[in-house]
Coordinates of C-alpha atoms in Angstrom, one line a residue:
Chain A
X1 CA -59.5 161.8 -112.4
X2 CA -62.7 160.9 -114.3
X3 CA -65.6 163.2 -115.2
X4 CA -67.3 164.9 -112.4
X5 CA -70.9 163.7 -112.0
X6 CA -71.9 166.4 -109.7
X7 CA -70.5 169.9 -109.8
X8 CA -71.3 172.8 -107.5
X9 CA -70.1 176.2 -108.6
X10 CA -70.2 179.1 -106.2
X11 CA -73.6 178.0 -104.8
X12 CA -75.2 180.4 -102.5
X13 CA -78.6 180.2 -100.8
X14 CA -80.2 183.1 -99.1
X15 CA -83.4 182.5 -97.0
X16 CA -85.1 185.6 -95.6
X17 CA -82.0 187.7 -96.0
X18 CA -79.8 185.2 -94.2
X19 CA -77.0 183.4 -96.0
X20 CA -77.6 179.7 -95.3
X21 CA -75.1 178.5 -97.9
X22 CA -72.2 180.8 -98.8
X23 CA -70.3 180.3 -102.0
X24 CA -70.0 176.5 -101.9
X25 CA -68.0 174.8 -104.7
X26 CA -66.9 171.2 -105.0
X27 CA -67.1 168.3 -107.4
X28 CA -67.9 164.7 -107.0
X29 CA -66.3 162.1 -109.2
X30 CA -67.7 158.9 -110.7
X31 CA -67.8 156.0 -108.3
X32 CA -66.9 158.0 -105.3
X33 CA -68.6 158.0 -101.9
X34 CA -68.7 161.6 -100.9
X35 CA -69.5 162.5 -97.3
X36 CA -71.0 165.7 -96.2
X37 CA -70.3 166.5 -92.6
X38 CA -71.2 169.3 -90.3
X39 CA -72.9 170.2 -87.1
X40 CA -76.7 170.5 -87.0
X41 CA -77.8 173.6 -88.9
X42 CA -74.6 173.9 -90.9
X43 CA -76.4 173.6 -94.2
X44 CA -76.0 170.0 -95.1
X45 CA -79.6 169.3 -95.8
X46 CA -80.0 172.6 -97.6
X47 CA -77.2 171.8 -99.9
X48 CA -78.5 168.3 -100.6
X49 CA -82.0 169.7 -101.3
X50 CA -80.5 172.2 -103.7
X51 CA -78.8 169.4 -105.6
X52 CA -82.0 167.5 -106.0
X53 CA -84.0 170.5 -106.8
X54 CA -86.2 170.6 -103.7
X55 CA -84.9 174.1 -102.9
X56 CA -84.1 176.9 -105.2
X57 CA -80.5 178.2 -105.7
X58 CA -80.1 181.9 -105.0
X59 CA -76.9 182.2 -107.1
X60 CA -74.3 179.9 -108.6
X61 CA -75.1 176.7 -110.4
X62 CA -75.3 173.0 -109.8
X63 CA -74.5 170.6 -112.7
X64 CA -75.4 166.9 -112.7
X65 CA -73.8 164.9 -115.5
X66 CA -73.5 168.1 -117.4
X67 CA -77.1 169.2 -116.9
X68 CA -78.0 172.3 -115.0
X69 CA -80.4 171.5 -112.2
X70 CA -82.2 174.9 -112.6
X71 CA -82.6 175.1 -116.3
X72 CA -82.6 171.4 -117.4
X73 CA -84.3 169.9 -114.3
X74 CA -85.7 166.8 -116.1
X75 CA -82.4 165.9 -117.7
X76 CA -80.5 166.5 -114.5
X77 CA -82.8 164.6 -112.2
X78 CA -82.8 161.6 -114.5
X79 CA -79.4 160.7 -113.1
X80 CA -80.3 161.1 -109.4
X81 CA -81.8 158.7 -107.0
X82 CA -82.3 159.9 -103.5
X83 CA -83.6 159.5 -100.0
X84 CA -84.1 162.7 -98.2
X85 CA -84.0 161.9 -94.5
X86 CA -86.3 159.1 -93.4
X87 CA -88.0 157.9 -96.5
X88 CA -91.7 158.9 -96.2
X89 CA -93.7 156.6 -98.3
X90 CA -97.4 156.2 -98.9
X91 CA -98.4 154.2 -95.8
X92 CA -101.8 153.1 -97.2
X93 CA -100.1 151.5 -100.2
X94 CA -98.1 148.3 -100.3
X95 CA -94.4 148.4 -100.8
X96 CA -94.9 147.3 -104.4
X97 CA -97.6 149.8 -105.1
X98 CA -95.2 152.5 -103.8
X99 CA -92.5 151.4 -106.2
X100 CA -95.1 151.3 -109.0
X101 CA -95.9 155.0 -108.2
X102 CA -92.3 155.9 -108.8
X103 CA -91.8 153.5 -111.7
X104 CA -94.6 155.2 -113.6
X105 CA -92.8 158.5 -113.4
X106 CA -89.8 157.4 -115.4
X107 CA -90.1 155.9 -118.8
X108 CA -89.0 152.3 -119.4
X109 CA -89.0 150.7 -116.0
X110 CA -90.0 147.1 -116.4
X111 CA -91.7 144.8 -113.9
X112 CA -88.5 142.8 -114.0
X113 CA -86.5 145.8 -112.9
X114 CA -88.8 146.3 -110.0
X115 CA -88.5 142.7 -108.9
X116 CA -84.7 143.0 -109.3
X117 CA -84.5 146.0 -107.1
X118 CA -86.8 144.5 -104.5
X119 CA -84.6 141.4 -104.4
X120 CA -81.5 143.6 -104.1
X121 CA -82.8 145.3 -100.9
X122 CA -84.1 142.0 -99.6
X123 CA -87.8 142.9 -99.3
X124 CA -89.2 140.2 -101.6
X125 CA -91.2 138.5 -98.9
X126 CA -92.9 141.6 -97.5
X127 CA -93.2 143.7 -100.7
X128 CA -97.0 143.1 -101.0
X129 CA -97.7 144.2 -97.4
X130 CA -98.9 147.7 -96.6
X131 CA -96.1 150.1 -95.7
X132 CA -97.7 151.0 -92.4
X133 CA -96.8 147.5 -91.2
X134 CA -93.1 148.0 -92.0
X135 CA -90.4 148.6 -89.5
X136 CA -88.1 151.7 -89.8
X137 CA -85.4 149.5 -91.3
X138 CA -87.7 148.0 -93.9
X139 CA -89.0 151.5 -94.8
X140 CA -85.4 152.5 -95.2
X141 CA -84.8 149.6 -97.5
X142 CA -87.9 150.4 -99.5
X143 CA -86.6 154.0 -99.7
X144 CA -83.4 152.6 -101.1
X145 CA -85.3 150.5 -103.6
X146 CA -87.3 153.5 -104.8
X147 CA -84.1 155.4 -105.5
X148 CA -82.6 152.6 -107.6
X149 CA -85.4 152.0 -110.0
X150 CA -84.1 154.2 -112.8
X151 CA -80.4 153.2 -112.4
X152 CA -79.2 156.6 -111.4
X153 CA -75.6 157.6 -111.6
X154 CA -75.7 159.5 -108.4
X155 CA -77.3 158.4 -105.1
X156 CA -78.1 161.1 -102.6
X157 CA -78.7 160.2 -99.1
X158 CA -79.6 162.7 -96.4
X159 CA -79.0 161.4 -93.0
X160 CA -79.7 157.8 -94.1
X161 CA -78.9 156.3 -90.8
X162 CA -81.0 158.5 -88.6
X163 CA -82.9 156.5 -86.2
X164 CA -81.6 153.1 -87.3
X165 CA -80.1 150.5 -85.0
X166 CA -76.5 149.4 -85.6
X167 CA -77.6 146.4 -87.7
X168 CA -79.7 148.7 -89.9
X169 CA -76.8 151.1 -90.2
X170 CA -74.5 148.3 -91.3
X171 CA -77.0 147.2 -93.8
X172 CA -77.2 150.6 -95.4
X173 CA -73.4 150.7 -95.5
X174 CA -73.1 147.3 -97.2
X175 CA -75.7 148.3 -99.8
X176 CA -73.8 151.4 -100.6
X177 CA -70.6 149.6 -100.9
X178 CA -72.2 147.1 -103.3
X179 CA -73.7 149.9 -105.4
X180 CA -70.5 151.8 -105.8
X181 CA -68.4 148.7 -106.5
X182 CA -70.9 146.9 -108.8
X183 CA -72.6 149.7 -110.6
X184 CA -70.0 152.4 -110.4
X185 CA -72.5 154.8 -108.8
X186 CA -71.4 157.9 -107.0
X187 CA -72.9 158.5 -103.6
X188 CA -73.4 161.7 -101.7
X189 CA -74.2 161.1 -98.1
X190 CA -74.7 163.5 -95.3
X191 CA -74.5 162.8 -91.6
X192 CA -73.4 164.1 -88.3
X193 CA -72.2 160.7 -87.2
X194 CA -68.5 160.8 -87.7
X195 CA -67.6 157.2 -87.2
X196 CA -70.2 156.3 -89.8
X197 CA -68.8 158.7 -92.3
X198 CA -65.3 157.5 -91.8
X199 CA -66.3 153.9 -92.6
X200 CA -68.5 154.8 -95.6
X201 CA -66.8 157.6 -97.4
X202 CA -63.8 158.1 -99.8
X203 CA -63.8 161.8 -99.3
X204 CA -65.4 164.0 -96.8
X205 CA -66.4 167.7 -96.9
X206 CA -66.8 169.5 -93.7
X207 CA -69.1 172.4 -93.8
X208 CA -70.0 174.9 -91.1
X209 CA -72.3 177.8 -91.1
X210 CA -72.8 177.4 -94.8
X211 CA -69.2 177.5 -95.7
X212 CA -66.9 174.7 -96.9
X213 CA -64.3 174.4 -94.2
X214 CA -62.3 171.4 -95.4
X215 CA -62.4 168.6 -97.9
X216 CA -60.4 165.6 -96.8
X217 CA -59.5 162.2 -98.3
X218 CA -60.4 159.7 -95.7
X219 CA -57.2 158.2 -94.4
X220 CA -56.3 155.1 -96.4
X221 CA -54.7 152.8 -93.8
X222 CA -53.4 150.3 -96.3
X223 CA -51.3 152.7 -98.3
X224 CA -50.2 155.0 -95.6
X225 CA -49.1 152.8 -92.8
X226 CA -47.4 155.5 -90.6
X227 CA -49.3 156.3 -87.6
X228 CA -48.9 158.2 -84.4
X229 CA -48.3 156.1 -81.3
X230 CA -48.4 157.1 -77.7
X231 CA -45.9 155.7 -75.2
X232 CA -46.7 156.2 -71.6
X233 CA -43.2 156.3 -70.1
X234 CA -41.1 158.3 -67.7
X235 CA -40.9 161.5 -69.7
X236 CA -37.6 162.8 -68.4
X237 CA -35.6 159.6 -68.9
X238 CA -37.1 159.0 -72.3
X239 CA -36.4 162.5 -73.5
X240 CA -32.8 162.3 -72.4
X241 CA -32.3 159.1 -74.5
X242 CA -34.3 160.2 -77.5
X243 CA -32.5 163.5 -77.8
X244 CA -29.5 161.7 -79.4
X245 CA -31.6 159.7 -81.8
X246 CA -32.9 160.8 -85.3
X247 CA -36.5 160.3 -84.2
X248 CA -38.9 163.2 -84.1
X249 CA -41.3 163.0 -81.2
X250 CA -43.7 165.1 -79.3
X251 CA -44.1 165.4 -75.6
X252 CA -47.5 164.5 -74.4
X253 CA -49.0 164.1 -71.0
X254 CA -47.1 161.4 -69.1
X255 CA -45.4 160.3 -72.3
X256 CA -44.3 160.8 -75.8
X257 CA -46.0 160.7 -79.3
X258 CA -44.0 159.2 -82.1
X259 CA -44.8 158.6 -85.8
X260 CA -44.0 155.0 -86.5
X261 CA -44.8 152.2 -88.9
X262 CA -46.4 149.2 -87.4
X263 CA -43.3 147.1 -87.8
X264 CA -41.2 149.6 -85.9
X265 CA -43.4 149.4 -82.8
X266 CA -41.8 146.3 -81.2
X267 CA -38.4 147.7 -82.0
X268 CA -39.2 150.8 -80.2
X269 CA -40.6 148.9 -77.2
X270 CA -37.4 146.8 -77.1
X271 CA -35.3 149.9 -77.3
X272 CA -37.0 151.4 -74.3
X273 CA -36.8 148.2 -72.3
X274 CA -33.1 147.9 -73.1
X275 CA -32.5 151.4 -71.9
X276 CA -34.3 150.6 -68.7
X277 CA -37.3 152.8 -69.3
X278 CA -40.5 151.5 -67.9
X279 CA -43.4 151.4 -70.3
X280 CA -46.9 151.6 -68.8
X281 CA -48.9 151.8 -72.0
X282 CA -48.5 151.8 -75.8
X283 CA -51.4 152.8 -78.0
X284 CA -51.9 154.0 -81.5
X285 CA -53.2 157.6 -81.8
X286 CA -55.1 157.6 -85.0
X287 CA -55.8 161.1 -85.9
X288 CA -59.5 160.4 -86.4
X289 CA -61.9 162.3 -88.4
X290 CA -63.5 163.3 -85.1
X291 CA -60.3 165.1 -84.1
X292 CA -60.1 166.8 -87.4
X293 CA -63.8 167.7 -87.2
X294 CA -63.6 169.3 -83.8
X295 CA -60.4 171.0 -84.7
X296 CA -61.9 172.5 -87.8
X297 CA -65.3 173.3 -86.4
X298 CA -64.2 174.9 -83.2
X299 CA -61.7 177.1 -85.1
X300 CA -64.6 178.2 -87.2
X301 CA -66.7 179.0 -84.2
X302 CA -63.9 181.1 -82.6
X303 CA -63.7 183.1 -85.8
X304 CA -67.4 183.8 -85.7
X305 CA -67.7 184.4 -82.0
Chain B
X1 CA -99.1 162.9 -118.0
X2 CA -101.3 159.9 -118.3
X3 CA -99.3 157.9 -115.9
X4 CA -99.1 160.8 -113.4
X5 CA -102.9 160.9 -113.4
X6 CA -103.0 157.2 -112.9
X7 CA -100.7 157.6 -109.9
X8 CA -103.0 160.3 -108.4
X9 CA -106.1 158.2 -109.1
X10 CA -104.6 155.3 -107.3
X11 CA -103.6 157.4 -104.3
X12 CA -107.2 158.6 -104.1
X13 CA -108.8 155.2 -104.5
X14 CA -106.5 153.2 -102.2
X15 CA -107.9 155.2 -99.3
X16 CA -111.2 154.0 -97.7
X17 CA -112.4 157.6 -97.2
X18 CA -113.1 157.9 -100.9
X19 CA -115.5 155.0 -100.8
X20 CA -117.2 156.5 -97.8
X21 CA -117.7 159.7 -99.8
X22 CA -119.2 157.8 -102.8
X23 CA -121.3 155.8 -100.5
X24 CA -122.7 158.9 -98.8
X25 CA -123.5 160.5 -102.1
X26 CA -125.5 157.4 -103.3
X27 CA -127.2 157.2 -99.8
X28 CA -128.2 160.8 -100.1
X29 CA -129.9 160.1 -103.4
X30 CA -131.6 157.1 -102.0
X31 CA -132.8 159.0 -99.0
X32 CA -134.3 161.8 -101.0
X33 CA -135.9 159.3 -103.4
X34 CA -137.4 157.4 -100.5
X35 CA -138.7 160.5 -98.8
X36 CA -140.2 161.8 -102.1
X37 CA -141.9 158.4 -102.6
X38 CA -143.3 158.2 -99.1
X39 CA -144.4 161.7 -98.6
X40 CA -144.9 162.8 -102.1
X41 CA -148.3 163.0 -103.8
X42 CA -149.6 159.5 -104.3
X43 CA -151.6 159.6 -107.5
X44 CA -151.0 162.8 -109.2
X45 CA -153.2 162.5 -112.3
X46 CA -153.5 165.4 -114.7
X47 CA -156.3 167.7 -113.7
X48 CA -158.8 167.9 -116.5
X49 CA -159.5 171.5 -115.6
X50 CA -155.8 172.5 -115.6
X51 CA -156.4 175.4 -117.9
X52 CA -158.7 177.1 -115.4
X53 CA -156.2 176.5 -112.6
X54 CA -153.3 178.0 -114.6
X55 CA -155.4 181.0 -115.5
X56 CA -156.2 181.5 -111.8
X57 CA -152.5 181.2 -111.0
X58 CA -151.7 183.9 -113.6
X59 CA -154.2 186.2 -112.2
X60 CA -153.0 185.7 -108.7
X61 CA -149.4 186.3 -109.8
X62 CA -150.3 189.5 -111.7
X63 CA -152.1 190.8 -108.7
X64 CA -149.2 190.1 -106.4
X65 CA -146.8 191.7 -108.8
X66 CA -148.7 195.0 -108.9
X67 CA -148.9 195.1 -105.1
X68 CA -145.2 194.5 -104.6
X69 CA -142.9 197.5 -103.7
X70 CA -140.4 198.4 -106.4
X71 CA -137.5 197.2 -104.2
X72 CA -138.4 193.5 -104.5
X73 CA -137.0 193.4 -108.0
X74 CA -135.8 189.8 -107.9
X75 CA -139.0 188.5 -106.6
X76 CA -140.9 190.4 -109.3
X77 CA -138.7 189.0 -112.0
X78 CA -139.5 185.5 -110.8
X79 CA -143.2 186.2 -110.9
X80 CA -142.8 187.5 -114.4
X81 CA -141.1 184.3 -115.4
X82 CA -143.9 182.2 -113.8
X83 CA -146.5 184.1 -115.6
X84 CA -144.8 183.8 -119.0
X85 CA -144.4 180.1 -118.6
X86 CA -148.0 179.6 -117.6
X87 CA -149.2 181.7 -120.6
X88 CA -147.1 179.6 -122.8
X89 CA -148.8 176.5 -121.4
X90 CA -152.2 177.9 -122.2
X91 CA -151.2 178.8 -125.7
X92 CA -149.6 175.5 -126.6
X93 CA -151.8 173.3 -124.4
X94 CA -149.0 171.8 -122.3
X95 CA -150.4 170.7 -119.0
X96 CA -148.1 171.5 -116.0
X97 CA -146.2 168.4 -114.9
X98 CA -146.9 168.2 -111.2
X99 CA -146.4 164.6 -111.5
X100 CA -143.2 163.2 -110.0
X101 CA -141.4 161.3 -112.7
X102 CA -137.8 160.0 -113.0
X103 CA -137.1 163.2 -114.9
X104 CA -138.2 165.5 -112.2
X105 CA -136.3 163.4 -109.7
X106 CA -133.1 163.8 -111.6
X107 CA -133.8 167.5 -111.7
X108 CA -134.5 167.7 -108.0
X109 CA -131.3 165.9 -107.4
X110 CA -129.3 168.9 -108.7
X111 CA -129.7 170.0 -105.1
X112 CA -127.2 167.3 -104.2
X113 CA -124.6 168.7 -106.6
X114 CA -123.2 170.8 -103.8
X115 CA -123.0 167.6 -101.8
X116 CA -120.9 166.0 -104.6
X117 CA -119.0 169.2 -104.7
X118 CA -118.2 169.0 -101.1
X119 CA -116.5 165.7 -101.6
X120 CA -114.6 167.0 -104.6
X121 CA -113.5 169.9 -102.5
X122 CA -112.2 167.6 -99.8
X123 CA -110.2 165.7 -102.4
X124 CA -108.9 168.9 -104.0
X125 CA -107.9 170.3 -100.6
X126 CA -106.0 167.2 -99.7
X127 CA -104.3 166.4 -103.0
X128 CA -101.4 168.7 -102.6
X129 CA -101.5 169.4 -98.8
X130 CA -101.4 165.8 -97.8
X131 CA -98.3 165.1 -99.8
X132 CA -96.7 167.7 -97.5
X133 CA -98.4 166.2 -94.5
X134 CA -97.2 162.7 -95.2
X135 CA -93.7 164.0 -96.1
X136 CA -94.0 162.1 -99.4
X137 CA -93.7 165.4 -101.3
X138 CA -89.9 165.1 -101.2
X139 CA -89.7 161.8 -103.0
X140 CA -92.4 163.0 -105.4
X141 CA -90.5 166.1 -106.4
X142 CA -87.1 164.5 -107.0
X143 CA -88.4 162.7 -110.0
X144 CA -87.3 163.9 -113.4
X145 CA -90.6 165.6 -113.9
X146 CA -91.2 169.3 -113.8
X147 CA -93.2 170.5 -110.8
X148 CA -95.8 172.2 -113.0
X149 CA -96.5 168.9 -114.7
X150 CA -97.0 167.2 -111.3
X151 CA -99.4 170.0 -110.2
X152 CA -101.3 169.9 -113.4
X153 CA -101.8 166.1 -113.1
X154 CA -103.1 166.7 -109.7
X155 CA -105.5 169.3 -110.9
X156 CA -106.8 167.2 -113.7
X157 CA -107.3 164.3 -111.3
X158 CA -109.4 166.6 -109.1
X159 CA -111.5 167.6 -112.1
X160 CA -111.9 164.0 -113.2
X161 CA -112.9 163.1 -109.7
X162 CA -115.5 165.8 -109.7
X163 CA -116.9 164.6 -113.0
X164 CA -117.0 161.1 -111.7
X165 CA -119.0 162.3 -108.7
X166 CA -121.4 164.1 -111.0
X167 CA -121.9 161.0 -113.2
X168 CA -122.5 158.9 -110.1
X169 CA -125.0 161.4 -108.8
X170 CA -126.8 161.6 -112.2
X171 CA -126.6 157.9 -112.7
X172 CA -127.9 156.9 -109.3
X173 CA -130.6 159.6 -109.5
X174 CA -131.7 158.3 -112.9
X175 CA -131.8 154.7 -111.9
X176 CA -133.6 155.3 -108.6
X177 CA -135.9 157.9 -110.2
X178 CA -137.1 155.7 -113.0
X179 CA -137.4 152.8 -110.7
X180 CA -139.5 154.6 -108.1
X181 CA -141.5 157.1 -110.2
X182 CA -141.4 155.7 -113.7
X183 CA -140.8 157.6 -116.9
X184 CA -144.0 159.7 -116.7
X185 CA -146.3 160.3 -119.6
X186 CA -143.6 160.6 -122.1
X187 CA -143.9 164.3 -122.1
X188 CA -140.2 165.1 -122.0
X189 CA -140.1 168.8 -122.8
X190 CA -139.0 171.4 -120.5
X191 CA -140.2 175.0 -120.6
X192 CA -137.4 177.5 -120.0
X193 CA -137.7 181.2 -119.7
X194 CA -134.9 183.3 -121.1
X195 CA -134.5 186.9 -122.3
X196 CA -138.2 187.4 -121.7
X197 CA -139.5 184.6 -123.9
X198 CA -140.3 180.9 -123.3
X199 CA -138.7 178.1 -125.2
X200 CA -139.2 174.3 -125.2
X201 CA -136.2 172.1 -124.5
X202 CA -135.5 168.4 -124.7
X203 CA -135.6 167.0 -121.1
X204 CA -132.5 164.9 -121.2
X205 CA -130.4 167.7 -122.8
X206 CA -131.9 170.2 -120.4
X207 CA -131.0 168.0 -117.5
X208 CA -127.4 167.4 -118.6
X209 CA -127.1 171.1 -119.2
X210 CA -128.5 171.9 -115.8
X211 CA -126.0 169.5 -114.2
X212 CA -123.2 171.0 -116.1
X213 CA -124.2 174.6 -115.2
X214 CA -124.9 173.8 -111.6
X215 CA -121.5 172.3 -111.2
X216 CA -119.7 175.4 -112.4
X217 CA -119.8 177.0 -109.0
X218 CA -118.6 173.7 -107.4
X219 CA -115.8 173.5 -109.9
X220 CA -114.7 177.1 -109.2
X221 CA -114.7 176.5 -105.5
X222 CA -112.8 173.3 -106.1
X223 CA -110.2 175.2 -108.0
X224 CA -110.0 177.6 -105.1
X225 CA -109.6 174.8 -102.7
X226 CA -106.9 173.4 -104.8
X227 CA -105.2 176.7 -104.9
X228 CA -105.3 177.1 -101.1
X229 CA -104.0 173.6 -100.8
X230 CA -101.0 174.3 -103.1
X231 CA -100.3 177.7 -101.6
X232 CA -100.7 177.1 -97.9
X233 CA -100.1 173.3 -97.8
X234 CA -102.9 173.2 -95.3
X235 CA -105.8 171.0 -96.2
X236 CA -108.0 172.0 -93.2
X237 CA -107.8 175.6 -94.2
X238 CA -108.6 174.7 -97.8
X239 CA -111.6 172.5 -96.8
X240 CA -112.9 174.9 -94.2
X241 CA -112.8 178.1 -96.3
X242 CA -114.1 176.4 -99.4
X243 CA -117.0 174.7 -97.8
X244 CA -117.9 177.9 -95.9
X245 CA -117.9 179.8 -99.2
X246 CA -119.8 177.0 -100.9
X247 CA -122.5 177.2 -98.3
X248 CA -123.0 180.9 -97.8
X249 CA -121.1 182.5 -100.7
X250 CA -124.2 182.6 -102.9
X251 CA -126.4 184.0 -100.2
X252 CA -124.0 186.7 -99.1
X253 CA -123.6 187.8 -102.7
X254 CA -127.3 188.0 -103.3
X255 CA -127.6 190.1 -100.1
X256 CA -124.9 192.4 -101.3
X257 CA -126.4 192.5 -104.8
X258 CA -129.6 194.1 -103.5
X259 CA -127.7 197.1 -102.4
X260 CA -124.5 197.4 -104.3
X261 CA -123.8 197.0 -108.0
X262 CA -120.2 195.9 -107.5
X263 CA -121.5 192.5 -106.3
X264 CA -121.5 191.5 -109.9
X265 CA -117.7 191.3 -109.8
X266 CA -117.7 188.7 -107.0
X267 CA -117.2 185.1 -107.9
X268 CA -120.6 183.9 -106.7
X269 CA -122.6 186.4 -108.7
X270 CA -121.2 184.7 -111.8
X271 CA -121.1 181.0 -111.0
X272 CA -124.8 180.5 -111.6
X273 CA -125.0 180.6 -115.4
X274 CA -128.6 179.2 -115.3
X275 CA -129.7 182.7 -114.4
X276 CA -129.3 183.6 -118.1
X277 CA -130.8 180.5 -119.7
X278 CA -133.6 179.9 -117.3
X279 CA -134.1 182.8 -114.9
X280 CA -133.2 186.3 -114.2
X281 CA -129.7 187.9 -113.7
X282 CA -128.7 188.8 -110.2
X283 CA -127.7 192.3 -111.1
X284 CA -129.4 194.2 -113.9
X285 CA -127.1 194.5 -117.0
X286 CA -125.1 191.3 -116.4
X287 CA -124.7 189.1 -119.5
X288 CA -123.5 185.6 -120.2
X289 CA -120.3 186.8 -121.7
X290 CA -119.6 189.1 -118.7
X291 CA -120.0 186.2 -116.3
X292 CA -117.9 183.9 -118.4
X293 CA -115.1 186.5 -118.6
X294 CA -115.3 187.0 -114.8
X295 CA -115.2 183.2 -114.2
X296 CA -112.1 182.9 -116.5
X297 CA -110.4 185.8 -114.6
X298 CA -111.0 184.1 -111.3
X299 CA -109.9 180.8 -112.7
X300 CA -106.7 182.2 -114.0
X301 CA -105.9 184.0 -110.8
X302 CA -106.4 180.8 -108.8
X303 CA -104.2 178.8 -111.2
X304 CA -101.5 181.4 -111.4
X305 CA -101.3 181.5 -107.6
X306 CA -101.3 177.7 -107.3
X307 CA -98.7 177.1 -110.0
X308 CA -96.6 180.2 -109.2
X309 CA -96.2 179.3 -105.5
X310 CA -95.9 175.5 -106.0
X311 CA -93.2 175.6 -108.6
X312 CA -91.1 178.1 -106.7
X313 CA -91.5 176.8 -103.2
X314 CA -88.5 175.5 -101.2
X315 CA -89.4 172.2 -99.8
X316 CA -88.1 172.2 -96.3
X317 CA -89.0 170.0 -93.4

């Protein structure tokens, strides 16, 4: 494990006597894409806003590259680039003028750097047009450009894919991949879109009602090839045969669930066929993030209900 | 800090509204100039018998003063001032300058300072509130720059904008005034009445001082508008309240001052510093230092509110 770039220590946020965030602690490592998942109102945005200093921290502390956000705001924010929800930019300025605004606020950003960033997000042709003529996707790209100007170590994106079409979503994803691979950036991204998060993130934290419910490594399919498969078969017959075999299985509806490696699947099918068991359907049952998410969040709700 | 002010300046001048404001200000100067030229006295030559006229005026004023009831204190003081100045004219043989010159036009244009102030207030009211309105405040505040610095740069930008409006007003009034009315007879002294005596002042210096002093109330209200903008994030409220106070604040204060002494603690009793250099104080016993201290207190309160709230605020939505 390398150095943590972002560290939350027992962070609590109270607004009007209500605990919005309750004793949240986690760390984000260098070069990692960290997802922040939770139902609406769980406190994702509040947490992200505390990290970037838009909201105050009631108790606990947040460190960014070793600098406290509260007491060393300028040093801490130096390392952060962010888009908070849909990037709202100055519509009466051109894309370039917008970038100039932000470039002036940090020392040592050259014209060359701006051009480079514009090139990176693919806005070169439209950069001198007024932002009010931009589509949402282009604004999103300009928002990304804005956050990259000062070569931050951490990118923070709050619901970056909100309102984007699938192509736009894919674009953002590709950009993020490039950034983490090429520049070793860490990314914190929040979303309520599960499938999105699964594709983007290395690690995912699920929060609910301001509490950290679970942090999970996103399943790495290459390394861990065992998966659950569902066989729709005659349950009684199959059970009778499997009883004598060293295979653990679970009875499901109209069939059984077995943990297998991919290579073992044809063998299993052949085995059933040889034994005269009719197979109606075979499908992998990936335990998706979604399952985990609902499992975790509904449990939480029951506790609170 | 310099680049932050540049940023704010760009944000102001990339919006067409700003040019409309500047255009309206210049238009207002042109309109008053034209009206003065068309309807003003055509050939105001110096009356050779001006001494008699002035003496008559003095006698008339003195008569009026003795007839006035004691409650009309302010009016009485103004008459006193007029008499003193006229007597000074007789003693030093300075004819009254009824003549419209570029100088007098510049002086008359001080009436338009509140117009310039109005636009400055609009800018001040919007400079924080519109960042919230546009949603751009989020991207603005996640820079490695302290919030207090950002707010300070915004305030300084407002003050700079106000100064620019004053310079535009003064400049356009000067250009138009000298073009339409000429420079006059070269008599560029101004007679001021302060602390019961009359003094001669250089006209240009006097005018610059007048502009500066006349803009104090505008600057104070601008600061208030800025404070409302930062505290309530609502530019309409800031504009509305500030302009209302700019228009009627002085009058209401004068009204209160005739009955109650505490009026001297209100903001508007103190914004008009010319009452000490060339006129009579609103409430008996008020001094320049008293007013300056009051202004400083108001200024500090406005700034503390603005900075206190803005730097602590949670930026949601």
